[in-house]
mmCIF file of C-alpha atoms and ligand atoms in Angstrom:
data_model
loop_
_atom_site.group_PDB
_atom_site.id
_atom_site.type_symbol
_atom_site.label_atom_id
_atom_site.label_comp_id
_atom_site.label_asym_id
_atom_site.label_seq_id
_atom_site.Cartn_x
_atom_site.Cartn_y
_atom_site.Cartn_z
ATOM 1 C CA MET A 1 -4.214 -16.476 85.529
ATOM 2 C CA LEU A 2 -1.629 -14.843 83.333
ATOM 3 C CA THR A 3 0.536 -11.819 84.110
ATOM 4 C CA LEU A 4 2.971 -10.137 81.746
ATOM 5 C CA ASP A 5 5.585 -8.004 83.415
ATOM 6 C CA LYS A 6 7.420 -5.708 80.990
ATOM 7 C CA LEU A 7 7.699 -8.596 78.557
ATOM 8 C CA THR A 8 10.147 -7.641 75.798
ATOM 9 C CA LYS A 9 11.564 -9.180 72.638
ATOM 10 C CA HIS A 10 14.058 -7.478 70.398
ATOM 11 C CA PHE A 11 15.276 -9.093 67.186
ATOM 12 C CA LYS A 12 18.541 -7.194 66.710
ATOM 13 C CA SER A 13 17.314 -3.654 65.998
ATOM 14 C CA VAL A 14 13.620 -4.617 65.708
ATOM 15 C CA LYS A 15 11.712 -3.911 68.907
ATOM 16 C CA ALA A 16 9.038 -6.543 68.241
ATOM 17 C CA VAL A 17 7.629 -6.398 71.780
ATOM 18 C CA GLN A 18 8.498 -3.566 74.122
ATOM 19 C CA GLU A 19 7.841 -3.782 77.883
ATOM 20 C CA VAL A 20 4.311 -5.126 77.600
ATOM 21 C CA SER A 21 2.474 -5.594 80.908
ATOM 22 C CA PHE A 22 -1.066 -6.801 81.563
ATOM 23 C CA THR A 23 -2.984 -9.428 83.512
ATOM 24 C CA VAL A 24 -5.678 -11.813 82.330
ATOM 25 C CA GLU A 25 -7.898 -13.417 84.938
ATOM 26 C CA LYS A 26 -9.327 -16.901 85.073
ATOM 27 C CA GLY A 27 -12.513 -17.037 82.986
ATOM 28 C CA GLU A 28 -11.550 -13.937 81.035
ATOM 29 C CA LEU A 29 -11.233 -13.681 77.264
ATOM 30 C CA PHE A 30 -8.650 -10.998 76.577
ATOM 31 C CA GLY A 31 -8.212 -9.562 73.087
ATOM 32 C CA LEU A 32 -4.822 -8.515 71.788
ATOM 33 C CA LEU A 33 -5.525 -6.257 68.856
ATOM 34 C CA GLY A 34 -2.912 -4.965 66.464
ATOM 35 C CA ALA A 35 -2.032 -4.460 62.807
ATOM 36 C CA ASN A 36 0.322 -6.832 61.009
ATOM 37 C CA GLY A 37 3.755 -6.575 62.562
ATOM 38 C CA ALA A 38 2.467 -5.100 65.827
ATOM 39 C CA GLY A 39 4.023 -7.914 67.865
ATOM 40 C CA LYS A 40 1.051 -10.183 68.587
ATOM 41 C CA THR A 41 2.560 -13.474 67.454
ATOM 42 C CA THR A 42 5.884 -12.719 69.119
ATOM 43 C CA THR A 43 4.064 -12.048 72.402
ATOM 44 C CA LEU A 44 2.115 -15.319 72.212
ATOM 45 C CA ARG A 45 5.161 -17.339 71.198
ATOM 46 C CA MET A 46 7.012 -16.040 74.252
ATOM 47 C CA LEU A 47 4.070 -16.948 76.495
ATOM 48 C CA ALA A 48 4.021 -20.432 74.987
ATOM 49 C CA THR A 49 7.781 -20.749 75.749
ATOM 50 C CA MET A 50 8.629 -21.065 72.048
ATOM 51 C CA LEU A 51 10.719 -17.882 72.131
ATOM 52 C CA THR A 52 12.890 -16.556 74.950
ATOM 53 C CA PRO A 53 12.186 -12.952 75.961
ATOM 54 C CA THR A 54 15.053 -10.480 75.826
ATOM 55 C CA GLY A 55 13.596 -8.604 78.789
ATOM 56 C CA GLY A 56 10.895 -8.748 81.436
ATOM 57 C CA THR A 57 8.945 -11.901 82.180
ATOM 58 C CA ALA A 58 5.478 -13.379 82.572
ATOM 59 C CA THR A 59 3.897 -15.706 85.084
ATOM 60 C CA ILE A 60 1.344 -18.362 84.303
ATOM 61 C CA GLU A 61 -0.569 -19.713 87.292
ATOM 62 C CA GLY A 62 2.120 -17.985 89.342
ATOM 63 C CA ILE A 63 4.972 -19.846 87.623
ATOM 64 C CA ASP A 64 7.724 -17.684 86.130
ATOM 65 C CA LEU A 65 8.301 -18.132 82.429
ATOM 66 C CA ILE A 66 11.998 -17.379 82.587
ATOM 67 C CA LYS A 67 12.763 -19.463 85.646
ATOM 68 C CA GLN A 68 10.619 -22.509 84.905
ATOM 69 C CA PRO A 69 9.729 -22.708 81.207
ATOM 70 C CA ASP A 70 9.204 -26.485 81.337
ATOM 71 C CA LYS A 71 6.672 -26.142 84.096
ATOM 72 C CA VAL A 72 4.892 -23.264 82.356
ATOM 73 C CA ARG A 73 4.593 -25.321 79.169
ATOM 74 C CA ASN A 74 2.240 -27.774 80.905
ATOM 75 C CA HIS A 75 -0.234 -24.983 81.598
ATOM 76 C CA VAL A 76 -0.309 -23.271 78.196
ATOM 77 C CA GLY A 77 -1.886 -24.181 74.885
ATOM 78 C CA LEU A 78 -1.340 -22.231 71.668
ATOM 79 C CA LEU A 79 -3.511 -22.434 68.574
ATOM 80 C CA PHE A 80 -2.456 -20.809 65.327
ATOM 81 C CA GLY A 81 -4.881 -19.927 62.587
ATOM 82 C CA GLY A 82 -4.078 -20.482 58.935
ATOM 83 C CA ASP A 83 -1.418 -23.125 58.779
ATOM 84 C CA THR A 84 -2.360 -25.552 61.512
ATOM 85 C CA GLY A 85 1.144 -26.948 61.866
ATOM 86 C CA LEU A 86 0.018 -30.582 61.799
ATOM 87 C CA TYR A 87 2.436 -33.248 60.613
ATOM 88 C CA GLU A 88 0.999 -34.021 57.183
ATOM 89 C CA ARG A 89 2.105 -37.635 56.938
ATOM 90 C CA LEU A 90 0.905 -38.578 60.398
ATOM 91 C CA THR A 91 -2.716 -39.441 61.015
ATOM 92 C CA ALA A 92 -4.941 -37.201 63.119
ATOM 93 C CA ARG A 93 -4.582 -39.696 65.968
ATOM 94 C CA GLU A 94 -0.791 -39.841 65.653
ATOM 95 C CA ASN A 95 -0.570 -36.048 65.652
ATOM 96 C CA ILE A 96 -2.549 -35.828 68.893
ATOM 97 C CA VAL A 97 -0.762 -38.732 70.587
ATOM 98 C CA TYR A 98 2.636 -37.320 69.626
ATOM 99 C CA PHE A 99 1.797 -33.964 71.181
ATOM 100 C CA ALA A 100 0.306 -35.513 74.298
ATOM 101 C CA LYS A 101 3.508 -37.463 74.840
ATOM 102 C CA LEU A 102 5.589 -34.326 74.364
ATOM 103 C CA CYS A 103 3.518 -32.854 77.184
ATOM 104 C CA GLY A 104 4.457 -35.770 79.426
ATOM 105 C CA LYS A 105 1.449 -38.084 79.017
ATOM 106 C CA SER A 106 1.974 -41.850 78.935
ATOM 107 C CA GLU A 107 1.184 -43.771 75.740
ATOM 108 C CA GLU A 108 -2.053 -45.010 77.260
ATOM 109 C CA GLU A 109 -3.155 -41.591 78.503
ATOM 110 C CA ALA A 110 -2.219 -40.045 75.154
ATOM 111 C CA ARG A 111 -4.320 -42.603 73.258
ATOM 112 C CA GLY A 112 -7.229 -42.043 75.623
ATOM 113 C CA ARG A 113 -7.054 -38.286 75.063
ATOM 114 C CA ALA A 114 -7.008 -38.698 71.266
ATOM 115 C CA GLU A 115 -10.128 -40.855 71.438
ATOM 116 C CA ALA A 116 -11.935 -38.476 73.824
ATOM 117 C CA LEU A 117 -11.061 -35.376 71.800
ATOM 118 C CA GLY A 118 -12.125 -37.093 68.576
ATOM 119 C CA GLN A 119 -15.511 -37.636 70.162
ATOM 120 C CA ALA A 120 -15.735 -34.151 71.673
ATOM 121 C CA PHE A 121 -15.057 -32.488 68.320
ATOM 122 C CA ALA A 122 -16.838 -35.063 66.174
ATOM 123 C CA PHE A 123 -13.938 -36.284 64.061
ATOM 124 C CA THR A 124 -13.701 -39.873 65.343
ATOM 125 C CA GLU A 125 -14.242 -41.259 61.844
ATOM 126 C CA TYR A 126 -11.205 -39.318 60.602
ATOM 127 C CA LEU A 127 -8.809 -40.228 63.423
ATOM 128 C CA ASP A 128 -6.872 -42.619 61.202
ATOM 129 C CA PHE A 129 -6.690 -40.389 58.143
ATOM 130 C CA GLN A 130 -3.393 -38.718 57.316
ATOM 131 C CA ALA A 131 -3.532 -35.001 58.133
ATOM 132 C CA LYS A 132 -2.943 -34.073 54.497
ATOM 133 C CA LYS A 133 -6.109 -35.959 53.479
ATOM 134 C CA LEU A 134 -8.396 -34.042 55.839
ATOM 135 C CA SER A 135 -10.719 -31.166 54.920
ATOM 136 C CA LYS A 136 -9.789 -27.721 56.170
ATOM 137 C CA GLY A 137 -12.510 -27.777 58.831
ATOM 138 C CA THR A 138 -11.437 -31.171 60.173
ATOM 139 C CA ARG A 139 -7.771 -30.135 60.167
ATOM 140 C CA GLN A 140 -8.735 -27.164 62.294
ATOM 141 C CA LYS A 141 -10.588 -29.435 64.713
ATOM 142 C CA VAL A 142 -7.556 -31.720 64.994
ATOM 143 C CA ALA A 143 -5.323 -28.692 65.558
ATOM 144 C CA ILE A 144 -7.685 -27.526 68.300
ATOM 145 C CA ALA A 145 -7.660 -30.975 69.884
ATOM 146 C CA ARG A 146 -3.884 -31.001 69.792
ATOM 147 C CA SER A 147 -3.625 -27.564 71.400
ATOM 148 C CA ILE A 148 -5.683 -28.680 74.414
ATOM 149 C CA VAL A 149 -4.504 -32.271 74.674
ATOM 150 C CA HIS A 150 -2.793 -31.500 78.008
ATOM 151 C CA ASP A 151 -5.839 -29.598 79.339
ATOM 152 C CA PRO A 152 -4.002 -26.272 79.798
ATOM 153 C CA SER A 153 -5.477 -23.575 82.032
ATOM 154 C CA VAL A 154 -4.196 -20.775 79.771
ATOM 155 C CA MET A 155 -5.143 -20.853 76.091
ATOM 156 C CA LEU A 156 -3.600 -18.594 73.478
ATOM 157 C CA PHE A 157 -5.219 -18.109 70.059
ATOM 158 C CA ASP A 158 -3.244 -16.444 67.286
ATOM 159 C CA GLU A 159 -5.637 -15.226 64.567
ATOM 160 C CA PRO A 160 -7.505 -18.532 64.808
ATOM 161 C CA LEU A 161 -10.232 -17.691 62.287
ATOM 162 C CA VAL A 162 -7.944 -16.926 59.348
ATOM 163 C CA GLY A 163 -8.889 -18.853 56.229
ATOM 164 C CA LEU A 164 -11.831 -20.706 57.774
ATOM 165 C CA ASP A 165 -15.284 -20.937 56.245
ATOM 166 C CA VAL A 166 -18.321 -19.667 58.136
ATOM 167 C CA THR A 167 -19.133 -23.004 59.801
ATOM 168 C CA SER A 168 -15.589 -23.642 60.992
ATOM 169 C CA ARG A 169 -15.317 -20.065 62.237
ATOM 170 C CA LYS A 170 -18.415 -20.624 64.331
ATOM 171 C CA ASP A 171 -16.941 -23.873 65.707
ATOM 172 C CA VAL A 172 -13.762 -22.094 66.780
ATOM 173 C CA GLU A 173 -15.680 -19.163 68.295
ATOM 174 C CA ASP A 174 -17.947 -21.543 70.220
ATOM 175 C CA PHE A 175 -14.889 -23.440 71.373
ATOM 176 C CA MET A 176 -13.306 -20.266 72.781
ATOM 177 C CA LEU A 177 -16.529 -19.338 74.564
ATOM 178 C CA MET A 178 -16.812 -22.867 75.966
ATOM 179 C CA LEU A 179 -13.276 -22.611 77.359
ATOM 180 C CA LYS A 180 -14.217 -19.288 78.946
ATOM 181 C CA GLU A 181 -17.272 -20.919 80.561
ATOM 182 C CA LYS A 182 -14.966 -23.581 81.935
ATOM 183 C CA GLY A 183 -12.903 -20.882 83.636
ATOM 184 C CA LYS A 184 -9.849 -20.954 81.387
ATOM 185 C CA THR A 185 -7.665 -17.897 80.922
ATOM 186 C CA ILE A 186 -7.787 -16.932 77.249
ATOM 187 C CA VAL A 187 -5.863 -14.564 75.003
ATOM 188 C CA LEU A 188 -7.167 -14.012 71.482
ATOM 189 C CA SER A 189 -4.824 -12.151 69.184
ATOM 190 C CA ASP A 190 -6.387 -10.731 66.036
ATOM 191 C CA HIS A 191 -6.294 -7.809 63.656
ATOM 192 C CA ASN A 192 -10.033 -8.125 63.089
ATOM 193 C CA LEU A 193 -11.902 -5.419 64.992
ATOM 194 C CA ASN A 194 -15.314 -7.100 64.733
ATOM 195 C CA VAL A 195 -14.164 -10.397 66.189
ATOM 196 C CA THR A 196 -12.302 -8.694 69.017
ATOM 197 C CA GLU A 197 -15.205 -6.384 69.810
ATOM 198 C CA ARG A 198 -17.739 -9.205 69.806
ATOM 199 C CA LEU A 199 -15.877 -11.834 71.814
ATOM 200 C CA CYS A 200 -13.505 -10.159 74.229
ATOM 201 C CA ASP A 201 -14.101 -9.033 77.808
ATOM 202 C CA ARG A 202 -11.152 -6.662 77.703
ATOM 203 C CA ILE A 203 -8.932 -5.481 74.887
ATOM 204 C CA GLY A 204 -5.293 -4.447 74.665
ATOM 205 C CA ILE A 205 -4.097 -2.555 71.597
ATOM 206 C CA LEU A 206 -0.560 -3.280 70.431
ATOM 207 C CA HIS A 207 1.160 -0.787 68.176
ATOM 208 C CA LYS A 208 4.733 -1.343 67.025
ATOM 209 C CA GLY A 209 5.433 -3.616 69.952
ATOM 210 C CA GLU A 210 3.953 -1.342 72.592
ATOM 211 C CA LEU A 211 0.712 -1.700 74.475
ATOM 212 C CA VAL A 212 -0.908 1.667 73.755
ATOM 213 C CA ALA A 213 -4.305 1.041 75.371
ATOM 214 C CA ILE A 214 -6.080 -1.472 77.582
ATOM 215 C CA GLY A 215 -9.596 -1.812 78.978
ATOM 216 C CA THR A 216 -13.141 -2.920 78.280
ATOM 217 C CA LEU A 217 -14.695 -1.662 75.063
ATOM 218 C CA GLU A 218 -16.671 0.865 77.077
ATOM 219 C CA GLU A 219 -13.604 2.076 78.962
ATOM 220 C CA LEU A 220 -11.565 2.446 75.775
ATOM 221 C CA CYS A 221 -14.295 4.414 73.989
ATOM 222 C CA LYS A 222 -14.811 6.692 76.972
ATOM 223 C CA LYS A 223 -11.134 7.330 77.623
ATOM 224 C CA HIS A 224 -10.298 8.110 74.022
ATOM 225 C CA GLU A 225 -13.588 9.873 73.296
ATOM 226 C CA CYS A 226 -14.540 7.525 70.489
ATOM 227 C CA ALA A 227 -17.838 5.980 69.411
ATOM 228 C CA ASN A 228 -16.513 2.479 68.734
ATOM 229 C CA LEU A 229 -13.448 0.254 68.711
ATOM 230 C CA GLU A 230 -12.597 1.124 65.117
ATOM 231 C CA GLU A 231 -12.256 4.789 66.017
ATOM 232 C CA VAL A 232 -10.133 3.973 69.057
ATOM 233 C CA PHE A 233 -7.920 1.705 66.980
ATOM 234 C CA PHE A 234 -7.338 4.222 64.218
ATOM 235 C CA LYS A 235 -6.735 6.987 66.690
ATOM 236 C CA LEU A 236 -4.032 5.036 68.503
ATOM 237 C CA ALA A 237 -2.653 2.542 66.041
ATOM 238 C CA GLY A 238 -4.243 2.903 62.653
ATOM 239 C CA ARG A 239 -1.901 5.124 60.776
ATOM 240 C CA ASP A 240 1.673 4.166 60.260
ATOM 241 C CA THR A 241 3.058 7.542 61.269
ATOM 242 C CA GLU A 242 6.199 7.819 63.347
HETATM 243 N N1 ADP B 16 12.209 -14.288 63.956
HETATM 244 C C1 ADP B 16 12.198 -12.980 63.698
HETATM 245 N N2 ADP B 16 13.337 -12.330 63.337
HETATM 246 C C2 ADP B 16 13.333 -11.007 63.090
HETATM 247 N N3 ADP B 16 12.253 -10.213 63.183
HETATM 248 C C3 ADP B 16 11.087 -10.797 63.532
HETATM 249 C C4 ADP B 16 10.992 -12.204 63.807
HETATM 250 N N4 ADP B 16 9.709 -12.483 64.149
HETATM 251 C C5 ADP B 16 9.038 -11.327 64.077
HETATM 252 N N5 ADP B 16 9.850 -10.307 63.716
HETATM 253 C C6 ADP B 16 9.465 -8.894 63.569
HETATM 254 O O1 ADP B 16 8.847 -8.508 64.770
HETATM 255 C C7 ADP B 16 7.752 -7.637 64.519
HETATM 256 C C8 ADP B 16 6.484 -8.216 65.131
HETATM 257 O O2 ADP B 16 6.107 -9.377 64.399
HETATM 258 P P1 ADP B 16 4.876 -10.300 64.835
HETATM 259 O O3 ADP B 16 4.992 -10.596 66.277
HETATM 260 O O4 ADP B 16 4.861 -11.444 63.897
HETATM 261 O O5 ADP B 16 3.644 -9.343 64.582
HETATM 262 P P2 ADP B 16 2.085 -9.676 64.392
HETATM 263 O O6 ADP B 16 1.850 -11.093 64.819
HETATM 264 O O7 ADP B 16 1.364 -8.680 65.237
HETATM 265 O O8 ADP B 16 1.783 -9.480 62.943
HETATM 266 C C9 ADP B 16 7.704 -7.443 63.017
HETATM 267 O O9 ADP B 16 8.417 -6.274 62.700
HETATM 268 C C10 ADP B 16 8.413 -8.673 62.492
HETATM 269 O O10 ADP B 16 8.994 -8.420 61.237
HETATM 270 MG MG1 MG B 17 0.956 -12.652 63.805
#
């Protein structure tokens, strides 16, 4: 379970994230929807302990992000779309092992995880290829494997479908739904209305760092008297008017 409590990040005068509060339950896929610059990535980076909040906090499995970031880190995985952030010169296996060790696994455990994940995502034959030599789809699979190498209970996805072909998109979508089945707590940040509408149990709309709406698709449409998510989005966050 994940709870944000007035989570805030200001970069000097830029209020990137402003007192955002919501809870995501175990087994729930929560969609964070917002235009470019709305504050989605900043929110996820704070939850993954890569950025320190300037205000508020969040708890992950009851552990406070501000007080115990090292402990929180063991329970969170973050997957970025687009640039997968793999080390190009390292092999797929080395990338996974390196990350597993960062998360406190022994060499032996780390190697075991790399092998198991290679099998689970069908890239065993590419485990010893350098990351830069892999196809886009395989890179994405390795990035996925790396993000869950420590078996986190909370998974964060930041626009994970960007730049993927249809088959790889389906793989990533199926992967998110599989994690949901397994009872993980999932946040999917995207600016794509269709993806959010199709996959998410509940949706939060971020606009200029603020959470301007939250609920199921049905609740959002009813509350804002709209026929679909697109209408809700444009009503609350679509136009860049002050
Ligand atoms: N490291 C940073 N320094 C200064 N401003 C930043 C930094 N990171 C993000 N921002 C600003 O914070 C706002 C939110 O950005 P971001 O979280 O990346 O939005 P999104 O992921 O929704 O597109 C934007 O105005 C962006 O320019
Ligand atoms: Mg972003």
